[in-house]
Amino acid sequence: MSEDFRVLIVDDDFHVAKLHAAYVDSVPGFLALAPVGSASQALKAIHSLRPDLVLLDVYLPDASGLDLLRQLDVDTMMLSAASDTGSLRLAFRRGALAYLLKPFTSESLSQQLRSYARYRRILAQPGNVDQETVERAKRALVPGEVSPSARPRSATEAAVLESLVRGEQYSAAEVAARVGVSRATAQRYLSSLADDGSVDIQLRYGTTGRPEHRYGLPPASSGAARTDN
């Protein structure tokens, strides 16, 4: 069973929605569901498919996305050309986790999704949280807000980070062998590095069907296609 975050795109422009779906599918750990083009279709899809995240446009043929947002009990980010401050304030007041203005690059959406993944990992721990965890979760939602060098690193954490080669992915056991620590220690430091954005996590499914976490350095920023609608 896949543990990818399932993403529903709501946009009345079929070509733009298809492009956004390709952007989502290119981000490790995310899976785009079949896009829908109206508020009524969105409500049906959310009820039947139970997505983890909705990417919602403001301009829909049968309702405003901002009005639809008020009805949704699911994590939602706005992707829209609506750039007036009233729409922005209303979106945040009604619970949007982010607001990405069109046109944007595939890398901009990728960064926003990776931030969402960090946010979800931080709040995946069982039991109650303290205020520091609340603040970490809030910061995680803002791409670039969490700096890899924002906090001092222990010698072991630095060694774990330095053991990773860009473009390669490793299991916790492989990192442990490279650094010379136990698997549990490597796993703990890798999880901390993932929370602050220094490391990306991917899932790989082996022959047994059981997923394995793979860790690697985030991709370097590069030029990307833009969506203009």
Coordinates of C-alpha atoms in Angstrom, one line a residue:
M1 CA 0.0 0.0 0.0
S2 CA 1.4 3.4 -1.0
E3 CA 2.1 5.9 1.7
D4 CA 2.4 8.8 -0.8
F5 CA 0.5 12.0 0.0
R6 CA -2.5 11.9 -2.4
V7 CA -3.2 15.3 -4.0
L8 CA -6.4 16.5 -5.7
I9 CA -6.0 19.4 -8.1
V10 CA -9.1 21.6 -8.7
D11 CA -8.8 23.8 -11.8
D12 CA -11.2 24.4 -14.6
D13 CA -8.4 24.6 -17.2
F14 CA -7.8 21.0 -18.2
H15 CA -4.3 21.7 -19.6
V16 CA -3.2 23.6 -16.6
A17 CA -4.6 20.9 -14.3
K18 CA -2.7 18.2 -16.2
L19 CA 0.5 20.3 -16.0
H20 CA 0.1 20.7 -12.3
A21 CA -0.5 17.0 -11.9
A22 CA 2.8 16.3 -13.7
Y23 CA 4.5 18.7 -11.3
V24 CA 3.0 16.9 -8.3
D25 CA 4.0 13.5 -9.6
S26 CA 7.6 14.6 -10.0
V27 CA 8.0 15.3 -6.3
P28 CA 9.0 12.1 -4.3
G29 CA 6.3 11.1 -1.8
F30 CA 3.4 12.7 -3.7
L31 CA 0.8 11.3 -6.0
A32 CA -1.6 13.3 -8.1
L33 CA -5.2 12.1 -8.3
A34 CA -7.3 12.7 -11.5
P35 CA -7.9 16.5 -11.5
V36 CA -11.4 17.9 -11.4
G37 CA -12.7 21.2 -12.9
S38 CA -15.5 22.4 -10.7
A39 CA -16.5 22.9 -7.1
S40 CA -19.2 20.2 -7.3
Q41 CA -16.8 17.7 -8.8
A42 CA -14.3 18.6 -6.1
L43 CA -16.7 17.9 -3.3
K44 CA -17.6 14.5 -4.8
A45 CA -13.9 13.6 -5.3
I46 CA -12.9 14.6 -1.8
H47 CA -15.7 12.5 -0.4
S48 CA -14.9 9.4 -2.4
L49 CA -11.1 9.7 -2.7
R50 CA -10.1 11.2 0.7
P51 CA -7.0 13.1 -0.6
D52 CA -4.4 14.3 1.9
L53 CA -4.1 17.7 0.2
V54 CA -6.1 19.8 -2.2
L55 CA -4.6 22.3 -4.6
L56 CA -7.5 24.7 -5.3
D57 CA -8.0 27.5 -7.8
V58 CA -10.1 30.5 -6.9
Y59 CA -11.8 30.8 -10.3
L60 CA -14.2 27.9 -10.9
P61 CA -17.2 27.8 -13.2
D62 CA -19.8 27.0 -10.5
A63 CA -18.4 28.7 -7.4
S64 CA -15.6 30.6 -6.0
G65 CA -12.8 28.4 -4.7
L66 CA -12.7 30.7 -1.7
D67 CA -16.3 29.8 -0.9
L68 CA -15.5 26.1 -1.5
L69 CA -12.6 26.4 0.9
R70 CA -14.9 27.2 3.7
Q71 CA -16.7 23.8 3.2
L72 CA -13.5 21.6 3.1
D73 CA -12.2 19.6 6.0
V74 CA -8.9 18.7 4.3
D75 CA -5.5 20.4 4.0
T76 CA -5.8 22.9 1.2
M77 CA -3.4 25.2 -0.7
M78 CA -4.5 27.8 -3.1
L79 CA -3.0 28.0 -6.6
S80 CA -4.5 31.0 -8.4
A81 CA -4.0 34.1 -10.5
A82 CA -6.2 36.0 -8.0
S83 CA -3.6 38.4 -6.7
D84 CA -5.8 40.9 -4.8
T85 CA -5.1 41.3 -1.1
G86 CA -8.8 40.5 -0.3
S87 CA -8.6 37.1 -1.8
L88 CA -5.3 36.4 0.0
R89 CA -6.7 37.4 3.4
L90 CA -9.9 35.5 2.9
A91 CA -8.0 32.3 1.9
F92 CA -5.8 32.4 5.0
R93 CA -8.8 33.3 7.2
R94 CA -10.7 30.3 5.9
G95 CA -7.8 27.9 6.5
A96 CA -5.5 27.7 3.4
L97 CA -2.1 26.5 4.3
A98 CA -0.4 28.3 1.4
Y99 CA -1.2 30.6 -1.5
L100 CA 0.9 30.2 -4.7
L101 CA 0.3 32.8 -7.4
K102 CA 0.2 31.9 -11.0
P103 CA 2.4 31.9 -13.0
F104 CA 4.8 29.8 -11.0
T105 CA 7.5 27.3 -11.8
S106 CA 7.5 23.6 -11.2
E107 CA 10.3 24.1 -8.6
S108 CA 8.1 26.6 -6.7
L109 CA 5.3 24.0 -6.3
S110 CA 7.9 21.3 -5.6
Q111 CA 9.3 23.4 -2.7
Q112 CA 5.8 24.0 -1.4
L113 CA 5.0 20.3 -1.4
R114 CA 8.3 19.4 0.3
S115 CA 7.5 22.0 2.9
Y116 CA 4.1 20.3 3.4
A117 CA 5.8 16.9 3.8
R118 CA 8.0 18.3 6.5
Y119 CA 5.0 19.8 8.2
R120 CA 3.2 16.5 8.2
R121 CA 6.3 14.6 9.5
I122 CA 6.6 17.0 12.4
L123 CA 3.0 16.5 13.4
A124 CA 3.0 12.8 12.9
Q125 CA 4.4 12.1 16.4
P126 CA 2.0 10.5 18.8
G127 CA 0.7 12.3 21.8
N128 CA 0.7 16.0 22.7
V129 CA 3.2 18.5 21.4
D130 CA 5.0 21.4 23.0
Q131 CA 5.1 25.0 21.8
E132 CA 8.5 24.5 20.1
T133 CA 6.9 21.8 18.0
V134 CA 4.0 24.1 17.1
E135 CA 6.5 26.8 15.9
R136 CA 8.5 24.2 13.9
A137 CA 5.4 23.0 12.2
K138 CA 4.4 26.6 11.3
R139 CA 7.9 27.4 9.9
A140 CA 8.0 24.1 8.0
L141 CA 5.0 25.3 5.8
V142 CA 7.0 28.2 4.5
P143 CA 9.5 27.2 1.8
G144 CA 13.0 28.5 2.6
E145 CA 11.9 29.5 6.1
V146 CA 13.8 26.5 7.6
S147 CA 17.5 27.0 6.9
P148 CA 19.8 23.9 6.9
S149 CA 22.3 26.0 8.8
A150 CA 19.9 27.6 11.2
R151 CA 21.0 25.5 14.2
P152 CA 24.3 24.0 15.4
R153 CA 25.0 20.4 14.5
S154 CA 26.6 17.7 16.6
A155 CA 29.6 15.9 15.2
T156 CA 27.5 12.8 14.5
E157 CA 24.7 14.8 12.8
A158 CA 27.3 16.6 10.6
A159 CA 28.9 13.2 9.7
V160 CA 25.5 11.8 8.7
L161 CA 24.8 14.8 6.5
E162 CA 28.3 14.7 5.0
S163 CA 27.9 11.0 4.2
L164 CA 25.2 11.8 1.6
V165 CA 26.1 12.4 -2.0
R166 CA 23.8 14.5 -4.1
G167 CA 21.8 12.5 -6.6
E168 CA 22.0 9.3 -4.5
Q169 CA 19.6 7.8 -2.0
Y170 CA 20.5 5.7 1.0
S171 CA 18.7 3.6 3.6
A172 CA 19.2 4.3 7.2
A173 CA 21.3 1.1 7.4
E174 CA 23.5 2.2 4.6
V175 CA 24.1 5.6 6.2
A176 CA 24.8 3.9 9.5
A177 CA 27.5 1.8 7.8
R178 CA 29.1 4.8 6.1
V179 CA 29.2 6.8 9.3
G180 CA 30.0 4.0 11.8
V181 CA 27.0 4.3 14.0
S182 CA 24.0 2.1 14.8
R183 CA 21.0 2.1 12.5
A184 CA 18.8 3.6 15.2
T185 CA 21.2 6.5 15.6
A186 CA 21.4 7.1 11.9
Q187 CA 17.6 7.0 11.6
R188 CA 17.2 9.5 14.4
Y189 CA 19.6 12.0 12.9
L190 CA 18.2 11.5 9.4
S191 CA 14.7 12.2 10.7
S192 CA 15.9 15.4 12.3
L193 CA 17.7 16.5 9.1
A194 CA 14.5 15.8 7.1
D195 CA 12.5 18.0 9.5
D196 CA 14.8 21.0 8.9
G197 CA 14.8 20.6 5.2
S198 CA 18.4 19.4 4.9
V199 CA 17.4 15.9 3.7
D200 CA 14.6 14.6 1.4
I201 CA 12.8 11.3 2.1
Q202 CA 11.6 8.9 -0.6
L203 CA 9.8 5.6 -0.4
R204 CA 11.1 2.6 -2.3
Y205 CA 9.0 -0.5 -2.6
G206 CA 10.9 -3.8 -2.7
T207 CA 9.9 -7.3 -3.8
T208 CA 8.1 -7.9 -0.6
G209 CA 5.9 -4.9 -1.1
R210 CA 7.1 -3.3 2.1
P211 CA 8.2 0.4 1.7
E212 CA 11.7 1.4 2.7
H213 CA 12.6 5.0 3.4
R214 CA 15.5 6.3 1.3
Y215 CA 17.3 9.5 2.2
G216 CA 19.2 12.0 0.0
L217 CA 20.1 15.6 -0.4
P218 CA 17.5 17.9 -1.9
P219 CA 17.8 18.6 -5.6
A220 CA 19.7 21.8 -6.5
S221 CA 17.5 24.6 -7.8
S222 CA 17.2 24.8 -11.6
G223 CA 15.2 26.5 -14.2
A224 CA 11.7 25.1 -14.6
A225 CA 8.7 25.4 -16.8
R226 CA 6.1 28.0 -15.8
T227 CA 2.3 27.8 -15.7
D228 CA 0.7 31.0 -16.9
N229 CA -3.0 30.3 -16.6

